[in-house]
Structures are given as structure tokens and as C-alpha cells.
Amino acid sequence: MVVRMLAKKGTIIKVLKEVFEWSKVVFCALAISLLIKNTVAASAVVPTGSMEETVMTGSRIVINRLAYLCSTPQRGDIVSFYYPDDGETLYLKRIIGLPGETIKGVDGKVYINGNEIEDYTSNVFRDDFGPYTIPNDCYFMMGDNRSNSWDSRYWDNKYVSESEIIGKAEIEYYPEIKVLR
């Protein structure tokens, strides 16, 4: 009887050791994935059609959180950022205006410092806007679906501070795999 109890106790100890070893693996995997998600890359689902033509509603994308570690955001970059009017809602738009530039929109065309820029979309907007002079360390954002995008043209706080940019949208991985430009 004592031998059976000792044998049973030995089996229980082996099972507990095995559970403990697997728990360490699972815990380490969770810690690494949280570290990557919060410092290197984020995954996002596009909730609206404001970037359609480029990124469709329901698409899943990867945001590179390290994209601006050694460089600054550039015109044409698609970025994820906190909506400046509430500081909480995540948005995805294209950078159109850079710090220090004057931007305006007339007859469906965008002008920077008086010069028409090459647009990133064939979607034309109806309402003229500006001129606005973009403050230092801030950016003017527009969606590619210009006629259906709630962007810098309409916000109370027209500009996104560089500190509010989460990262650059790099890859769409669902429903298709493509590099975002």
C-alpha cells in the first residue's frame, strides 16, 4: 500500500513538473508577443472606407511602430495615429502636408506652397479647403477616398502631432497580401 502511494505521488510530481515546464513556455511566448505588439509592430483592422482604392474596409494591416525611429514621416506615408480631436480613437490616413508647409485644396486639387502636388488617388474631393499653414512637428492628413473621408480638412484640430503617430502602415495581409504605398 505504501509502495502504491509513493508510486502515485511520483506520477503526480512528474505531471506537475511537466505542467510547470509547459506553463513557462506559454508565459514566455505571451510576454514576447506582447513586447512585439507594443514596441515593434501592431495589427489593425480598417474600420471605414476612408482609404478605399488603397486599403479597403475590413482589410487587416501591419503597422510598423519603429518606422520613424531614425527618420521622420514623409508625404505619401500611410500612418496610424490618434485622432487629434479626442486623443483616443485610432485613425489611418495618408500624410499630405509636412511641417511648415501651406496647404490648400481648390477644384479637387491639392496645392502645397502654391504648387499642385501629384495626388495619390483618382478620387476627387468637392469642398475647397485652406489655406492652412502646418505647425512644426505636425502633419496634415487626408484619406484616399477624398469624397468620403473624415480627415484634417474637417477636424477642429487640423494637424496630427508627430508624437501622436503610432507608426507606418506597411503591409496588408488580409484579404490579400500587398505592400502599402
Backbone as a ProteinNet text record, in pm:
[ID]
protein_1_A
[PRIMARY]
MVVRMLAKKGTIIKVLKEVFEWSKVVFCALAISLLIKNTVAASAVVPTGSMEETVMTGSRIVINRLAYLCSTPQRGDIVSFYYPDDGETLYLKRIIGLPGETIKGVDGKVYINGNEIEDYTSNVFRDDFGPYTIPNDCYFMMGDNRSNSWDSRYWDNKYVSESEIIGKAEIEYYPEIKVLR
[TERTIARY]
80.8	0	85.8	188.6	279.1	350.2	387	455.4	364.2	236.4	141.2	126.1	117.7	104	227.2	344.2	467.6	473.9	431	430.7	333.7	215.1	116	169.9	235.7	292.6	400.5	480.9	585.3	525.1	412.5	344.3	287.1	229.5	172	282	394.6	507.2	556.8	565.2	608.1	509.7	380.9	278.7	289.1	304.8	316.6	440.7	551.3	672.9	649.7	580.8	550.8	460.5	357.7	267.6	346.1	433.8	515.5	605.4	668.5	754.9	675	558.7	474.5	423.9	394.5	349.1	457.1	582.7	693.3	700.9	684.7	689.3	575.3	454.3	338	355.4	399.8	419.9	524.2	634	739.1	686.1	611	554	460	375.9	284.2	361	464.4	543.7	612.9	668.9	736.4	635.9	520.1	420.9	369.5	349.2	307.6	416.2	540.5	652.5	658.2	645.4	647.3	527.7	409.6	287.6	295.9	356.2	359.6	481.9	583.6	704.1	748.9	717.8	771	663.5	557.2	453.3	316.5	216.3	78.3	-4	-109.1	-202.5	-330.1	-390.5	-513.3	-610.8	-738.6	-845	-895	-905	-951	-1102.7	-1156	-1299	-1385.7	-1327.3	-1408.1	-1352	-1424.8	-1383	-1303.6	-1251.1	-1182.8	-1052.7	-995.7	-871.8	-895.6	-1022.8	-1053.2	-988.5	-958.6	-872.2	-739.3	-690.6	-562.3	-583	-664.3	-692.7	-843.9	-901	-1046	-1096.3	-1222.8	-1287.1	-1273.8	-1234.4	-1219.4	-1081.6	-996.1	-859.6	-784.2	-691.6	-604.9	-465.2	-405.6	-276.1	-177	-49.1	57.9	111.5	118.1	172	313.2	410.7	549.7	571	579.4	596.4	737.3	833.2	971.1	1006.5	911	938.5	1002.2	967	1017.6	1117.6	1178.9	1280.6	1402.9	1441.5	1561.2	1530.2	1402.5	1364.7	1233.9	1194	1068.8	963.9	837.5	731.1	743.4	708	719.4	582.7	571.8	449.3	422.2	298.5	259.6	256.7	321.8	318.3	175.9	135.8	7.9	40.5	-21.7	14.1	-109	-83.2	-183.9	-151.1	-254.3	-232.3	-357.6	-341.7	-455.8	-524.6	-655.3	-738	-717.4	-673.5	-637.2	-752.8	-876.8	-988.2	-1027.7	-986.1	-1016.6	-894.4	-787.5	-665.3	-673.6	-783.4	-802.4	-830.4	-912.3	-954.1	-838	-816.7	-710.1	-760.2	-682.5	-714.5	-603.8	-639	-543.4	-564.8	-463.6	-472.2	-334.8	-333.4	-209.2	-159.2	-28.1	31.8	36.2	-24.9	-25.5	58.8	44.8	118.6	220.4	339	450.1	466.2	542.6	561.9	614.1	553.1	597.3	537.3	468.1	409.6	272.7	233.2	98.6	23	-92.2	-169.8	-308.6	-357.3	-495.8	-546.3	-678	-741.7	-840.3	-825.1	-912.7	-949.9	-1079.4	-1129.9	-1078.9	-1072.6	-1033.8	-884.1	-803.4	-657.3	-595.5	-484.8	-414.2	-291.6	-273	-158.3	-77.5	53	146.6	235.4	236.9	315.3	289.1	164.8	123.8	143.7	208.6	233.3	142.5	81	-3.8	83.3	36.1	112.4	49.3	131.9	81.4	-0.3	-120.5	-207.7	-188	-234.6	-218.2	-344.1	-442.6	-571.3	-639.2	-728.4	-807.2	-938.8	-964.3	-1087.1	-1075	-1163.4	-1157.9	-1252.6	-1207.3	-1292	-1371.6	-1484.1	-1574.1	-1552.2	-1523.4	-1516.5	-1374.4	-1359	-1229	-1193.6	-1063.7	-1020.9	-894.7	-868.3	-746.4	-755.6	-643.7	-509.3	-484	-403.9	-361.2	-209.2	-146.8	-2	19.3	90.5	108.7	217.7	187.5	287.1	403.7	513	628.1	586	646.9	621.1	478	408.1	270.6	253.4	145.3	119	-28.7	-55.8	-191.7	-226.8	-336.1	-374.7	-498.1	-499	-619	-635.3	-761.1	-789.8	-784	-756.4	-750.8	-889.4	-991.6	-1128.7	-1175.2	-1121.9	-1133.9	-1277.1	-1371.4	-1510	-1582.7	-1515.6	-1579.4	-1475.8	-1407.2	-1305.3	-1313.6	-1325	-1322.7	-1175.3	-1116.7	-972.6	-940.7	-815.9	-770.1	-854.9	-914.7	-997.1	-1114.1	-1163.6	-1286.9	-1268.1	-1152.6	-1131.1	-1124.1	-1155.2	-1134	-984.2	-908.9	-762.1	-711.5	-671.7	-644	-518.7	-430.9	-298.8	-274	-194.5	-154.4	-9.9	12	146.4	227.6	355.9	441.4	436.8	422.7	417.5	290.5	188.2	62.8	61.3	165.5	173.9	224	147.7	182.1	285.3	265.8	359.4	309.6	388.3	359.8	293.7	184.7	118.3	205.2	251.5	346.9	286.6	207.3	162.2	14.6	-58.3	-192.2	-176.2	-230.9	-217.5	-350.4	-461.5	-591.1	-682.9	-756.9	-787.7	-681.6	-587.3	-477.1	-347.9	-236.6	-108.2	-50.5	-23.3	38.2	110	211.8	285.1	205.5	186.2	107.5	197.1	148.6	221.6	129.9
-118.2	0	125.5	125.9	239.6	254.6	142.5	146.2	208	172.4	229.1	379.7	424.5	567.6	643.3	585.8	651.6	656.1	549.3	546	650.3	660.5	758.9	900.7	922.9	1053	1089.3	994.1	1018.1	1056.9	994.7	1026.6	1167.7	1202.2	1336.1	1441	1415.9	1510.3	1525.7	1415.3	1423.2	1505.6	1484.2	1559.5	1708	1739.5	1879.4	1945.2	1870.5	1924.5	1951.7	1861.3	1878.4	2000.6	2015	2130.8	2259.8	2260.2	2377.3	2413.4	2315	2341.2	2399.9	2346	2399.7	2539.6	2563.3	2696.2	2800.9	2765.4	2858.6	2893	2794	2817	2909.3	2879.8	2961.5	3103.9	3120.1	3252.1	3331.7	3268.8	3336.6	3378.2	3292.1	3324.9	3444.1	3447.5	3560.3	3689.7	3681.2	3800.3	3855.1	3767.1	3810.4	3871.1	3809	3863.1	3999.6	4019.3	4149.9	4254.8	4217.2	4308.2	4352.1	4258	4290.7	4377.8	4341.7	4417.9	4561.8	4584.6	4718.3	4801	4739.7	4816.1	4805	4697.6	4675.4	4686.6	4613.4	4610.1	4594	4642.9	4626.7	4579.5	4509.3	4465.8	4546.8	4586.1	4665.3	4622.2	4637.8	4614.9	4752.4	4774.8	4903.7	4908.8	5003.6	5003.7	5080.2	5171.1	5255.8	5256.2	5318.6	5326.7	5451.5	5522.1	5648.8	5633.5	5514.7	5492.2	5404.4	5385.4	5297	5344.3	5249.2	5244.2	5183.5	5226.5	5175.3	5062.8	5088.5	4990.9	4985.9	4869.4	4853.6	4828.6	4860.5	4834.9	4686	4657.7	4519.6	4460.3	4532.2	4482.6	4477.8	4384.9	4375.4	4418.6	4505.7	4562.3	4551.3	4562.7	4564.8	4706.5	4758.2	4891.2	4874.2	4937.1	4933.2	5045.3	5010.7	5110.7	5171	5106.2	5153.8	5233.8	5257.3	5321.3	5458.6	5531.1	5668	5682.1	5572.1	5574.5	5654.6	5638	5705	5799.8	5822.6	5913.9	5982	6077.6	6147.7	6103.7	6119.7	6085	6168	6106	6170	6181.3	6278.2	6292.6	6161	6116.7	5992.8	5871.9	5879.8	5768.1	5748.1	5622.5	5588.4	5555.5	5630.3	5615.6	5593	5529.1	5513.2	5615.1	5681.9	5787.3	5803.9	5878.5	5911.5	6035	6025.1	6134.9	6257.2	6371.5	6485.6	6549.1	6527.5	6588.6	6513.9	6386.3	6316.1	6246.6	6231.2	6171.9	6024.3	5958.2	5817	5727.8	5775.8	5695	5679.1	5556.6	5531.8	5556.6	5628.7	5659.6	5607.8	5590.9	5553.1	5648.3	5727.9	5824.5	5837.7	5915.7	5943	6082.7	6095.9	6227	6303.5	6422.2	6506.6	6632.2	6695.5	6817.3	6796.2	6856.8	6842.3	6969.3	6961.7	7078	7199.6	7316	7440.9	7471	7377.6	7399.1	7465.7	7532.6	7587.4	7501.1	7451.9	7359.7	7417.1	7394.3	7430.6	7336.5	7326.2	7245.1	7328.9	7330.5	7409.8	7325.4	7317.9	7245.8	7101.8	7034.5	6894.1	6868.9	6974.6	6960.1	7012.9	6948.9	6988.6	7069.8	7182.6	7269.7	7282.2	7266.4	7285.3	7403.1	7503.7	7626.2	7681.2	7673	7728.3	7636.6	7521.1	7427.3	7305.4	7267.7	7148.2	7025.7	6936.5	6813.8	6698.4	6600.2	6477.5	6406	6367.9	6306.1	6155	6094.4	5950.6	5873.3	5943.7	5880.8	5949.8	5879.5	5940.9	5995.3	5972.5	6019.2	6169.1	6248.3	6394.5	6442.7	6541.2	6598.1	6715.5	6745.1	6850.5	6984.1	6980.8	7103.9	7159.1	7286.1	7351.9	7365.3	7373.1	7391.6	7477.2	7530	7605.7	7749.2	7815.4	7763.2	7749	7646.8	7621.8	7612.1	7676.6	7662.5	7560.6	7455.8	7342.3	7375.5	7365.6	7395.4	7295.8	7336.7	7247.1	7119.7	7007.9	6875.9	6828.3	6880.7	6838.8	6804.7	6730.8	6683	6701.4	6720	6733.4	6601.6	6538.9	6405.3	6409.4	6321	6303.4	6155.2	6113.9	5978.3	5972.1	5855.4	5839.9	5847.2	5815.9	5827.2	5969.2	6065.1	6207.2	6255.5	6196.5	6242.3	6178.8	6086	6018.1	5988.8	6094.3	6076.1	6188.6	6149.9	6246.4	6265.9	6375.7	6396.5	6540.4	6580.8	6712.8	6828.2	6812.5	6920	6955.6	6860	6877.5	6878.3	6840	6831.6	6969.7	6978.2	7101.8	7128.7	7026	7033.6	6974.9	7058.5	7017.9	6932.4	6930.5	6870.2	6756.1	6660.5	6547.6	6570.9	6575.1	6591.3	6464.2	6480.7	6363.5	6266.3	6317.5	6230.6	6145.2	6181.9	6106.8	5998.5	5996	5894.2	5764.3	5658.1	5527.2	5457.8	5465.4	5401.7	5406.7	5349.9	5349.8	5217.5	5228.7	5108.2	5053.2	4931.9	4874.9	4767.3	4678.3	4559.6	4533.4	4498.7	4443.9	4292.9	4219.4	4074	4001.1	4075.3	4014.5	4121.1	4097.4	3972.8	3933.3	4022.7	3987.5	4036.4	3987	4032.1	4131.8	4254.4	4356.1	4459	4519.4	4627.8	4755.6	4835.1	4957.3	5072.3	5144.5	5261.4	5378.8
0	0	0	82.5	88.9	-44.7	-106.8	-236.4	-342.2	-341.7	-437.9	-419.4	-293.7	-266.9	-313.8	-288.8	-333.3	-485.6	-551.8	-698.4	-752.2	-688.9	-730.3	-708.7	-595.9	-563.7	-666	-706.2	-806.8	-940.6	-978.7	-1104.1	-1098.3	-986.3	-970.1	-980.6	-919.3	-924.3	-1068.1	-1140.7	-1281.4	-1364.2	-1343.7	-1416.7	-1382.1	-1254.2	-1212.4	-1273.3	-1276.7	-1339.7	-1487	-1555.4	-1698.4	-1720.9	-1638.5	-1648.6	-1624.6	-1525.1	-1495.8	-1615.1	-1677.6	-1793.4	-1909.5	-1937.9	-2045.5	-2010.9	-1884.6	-1840.9	-1865.6	-1841.5	-1867.5	-2015.7	-2101.9	-2247	-2290.5	-2244.1	-2280.2	-2227.9	-2104.6	-2046.3	-2125.5	-2159.5	-2237.7	-2376	-2440.3	-2571.7	-2561.5	-2458.3	-2437.5	-2410.4	-2327.9	-2295.5	-2420.5	-2501.6	-2624.1	-2722.2	-2736.3	-2830.3	-2784	-2654.8	-2603.5	-2624	-2603.8	-2625.8	-2771.9	-2863.6	-3006.6	-3042	-2995.1	-3027.3	-2978.6	-2863.3	-2805.8	-2843.7	-2905	-2937.5	-3082.3	-3150.7	-3285.2	-3392.5	-3379	-3482.6	-3418.2	-3489.9	-3444.9	-3563.4	-3533.8	-3636.2	-3618.5	-3730.5	-3722.7	-3830.4	-3801.1	-3898.1	-3941.7	-4071.5	-4124.4	-4110.7	-4028.6	-3999.1	-4098	-4177.3	-4265.6	-4407	-4497.4	-4636.5	-4670.9	-4572.6	-4599.3	-4677.7	-4681.5	-4756.6	-4880.1	-4917.5	-5029.9	-5158.5	-5237.6	-5354.6	-5310.2	-5192.2	-5143.2	-5042.9	-4940.4	-4835.5	-4818.3	-4836.5	-4832.7	-4689.7	-4667.3	-4538.9	-4504.8	-4381.4	-4336.5	-4360.6	-4432.1	-4454.6	-4322.5	-4314.9	-4197	-4240.1	-4158	-4194.7	-4079.1	-4113.3	-4014.4	-4006	-3884.1	-3856.9	-3801.3	-3866.9	-3821.1	-3720.2	-3592.2	-3486.8	-3484.5	-3550.2	-3549.7	-3674.8	-3762.2	-3891.3	-3876.7	-3773	-3758.8	-3645	-3609.5	-3505	-3550.2	-3676.7	-3729.7	-3844.5	-3872.1	-3980.2	-3942.6	-4025.1	-3998.9	-4100.7	-4066.8	-4161.4	-4289.9	-4401.9	-4533	-4599.3	-4690.7	-4768.2	-4841.8	-4835.3	-4901.8	-4810.3	-4693.7	-4599.1	-4548.4	-4537.8	-4474.8	-4329.8	-4237.5	-4096.9	-4009.4	-3896.1	-3791.9	-3683.2	-3630.2	-3531.8	-3446.8	-3338.9	-3253.5	-3309.6	-3328.4	-3377.3	-3287	-3343.9	-3260.1	-3182.7	-3223	-3150.6	-3024.3	-3011	-2886.1	-2824.6	-2900	-2846.1	-2814.5	-2854.3	-2819.5	-2939.7	-3032.3	-3146	-3243.8	-3290.7	-3387.5	-3529.3	-3606.9	-3745.4	-3835.7	-3963.6	-4067	-4183.8	-4215.1	-4324.9	-4390.4	-4498.9	-4571.1	-4534.5	-4514	-4488.6	-4620.2	-4620.8	-4739.7	-4717.2	-4600.6	-4570.5	-4461.1	-4480.4	-4386.4	-4302.6	-4191.7	-4105.2	-4183.6	-4154.5	-4215.3	-4351.9	-4412.2	-4544.4	-4533	-4640.4	-4650.8	-4751.5	-4710.4	-4792.9	-4818.5	-4938	-4969.8	-5077.7	-5087	-5188.8	-5266.6	-5398.6	-5484.7	-5606.1	-5634.8	-5752	-5759.8	-5645.3	-5642.4	-5650.3	-5643.4	-5649	-5521	-5479.5	-5357.6	-5396.7	-5325.6	-5350.2	-5221.8	-5237.3	-5126.7	-5163.8	-5077.3	-5102	-5242.3	-5287.2	-5416	-5535.4	-5516.3	-5626.5	-5615.2	-5726.6	-5728	-5705.1	-5617.5	-5593.3	-5669.2	-5697.2	-5758.2	-5651.7	-5687.8	-5589.4	-5587.4	-5479.1	-5458	-5493.1	-5542.6	-5570.1	-5687.3	-5750.5	-5858.2	-5804.2	-5675	-5612.1	-5584.3	-5640.3	-5630	-5520.8	-5442.3	-5338.5	-5395.4	-5330.8	-5378.3	-5308.2	-5179.3	-5099.8	-5096.2	-5136	-5124	-4976.1	-4945.7	-4807.2	-4802.2	-4684.8	-4661	-4709.5	-4714.3	-4685.1	-4534.4	-4502.6	-4366.1	-4365.5	-4268.4	-4250.1	-4139.5	-4172.8	-4081.7	-3979.6	-3849.2	-3745.2	-3746.8	-3680.5	-3665.6	-3594.6	-3632.3	-3573	-3591.4	-3693.3	-3720	-3868.2	-3897.5	-4032.6	-4067	-4195.2	-4246.7	-4313.1	-4271.4	-4316.8	-4405.8	-4505.9	-4588.2	-4619.6	-4630.3	-4674.2	-4826.1	-4882	-5028	-5091.6	-5015.1	-5063	-5030.4	-5103.9	-5071.5	-5054.4	-5125.9	-5114.6	-4995.9	-4925.6	-4812.8	-4703.8	-4659	-4556.4	-4454.2	-4327.4	-4218.5	-4184	-4233.8	-4219.3	-4180.1	-4191.7	-4145.6	-4196.1	-4310.6	-4367.3	-4276.9	-4200.2	-4123.5	-3971.6	-3922.8	-3778.9	-3715.4	-3586	-3510.9	-3498.1	-3458.8	-3453.5	-3584.6	-3677	-3815.4	-3832.6	-3734.7	-3754.9	-3656.2	-3702.5	-3618.3	-3576.7	-3448.3	-3393.8	-3420.2	-3444.8	-3469.6	-3351.6	-3230.9	-3112.6	-3107.7	-3184.2	-3186.6	-3295.7	-3378.6	-3483.5	-3421.9	-3440.2	-3384.8	-3472.6	-3604	-3695.5	-3838.6	-3924.4	-4067.7	-4107.6	-4182.4	-4234.1	-4347	-4332.4	-4427.4	-4517.8	-4458.3	-4531.8	-4503.6	-4606.9	-4590.9	-4600.1	-4505.2	-4508.8	-4525.3	-4524	-4548.9	-4605.8	-4705.7	-4776.1	-4879	-4905.7	-4994.1	-4929	-4977.3	-4925.2	-5023.6	-4973.8	-5058	-4972.8	-5031.4	-4966.9	-4992.1	-4887.7	-4899.8	-4945.4	-5044.8	-5097.6	-5106.9
[MASK]
+++++++++++++++++++++++++++++++++++++++++++++++++++++++++++++++++++++++++++++++++++++++++++++++++++++++++++++++++++++++++++++++++++++++++++++++++++++++++++++++++++++++++++++++++++++

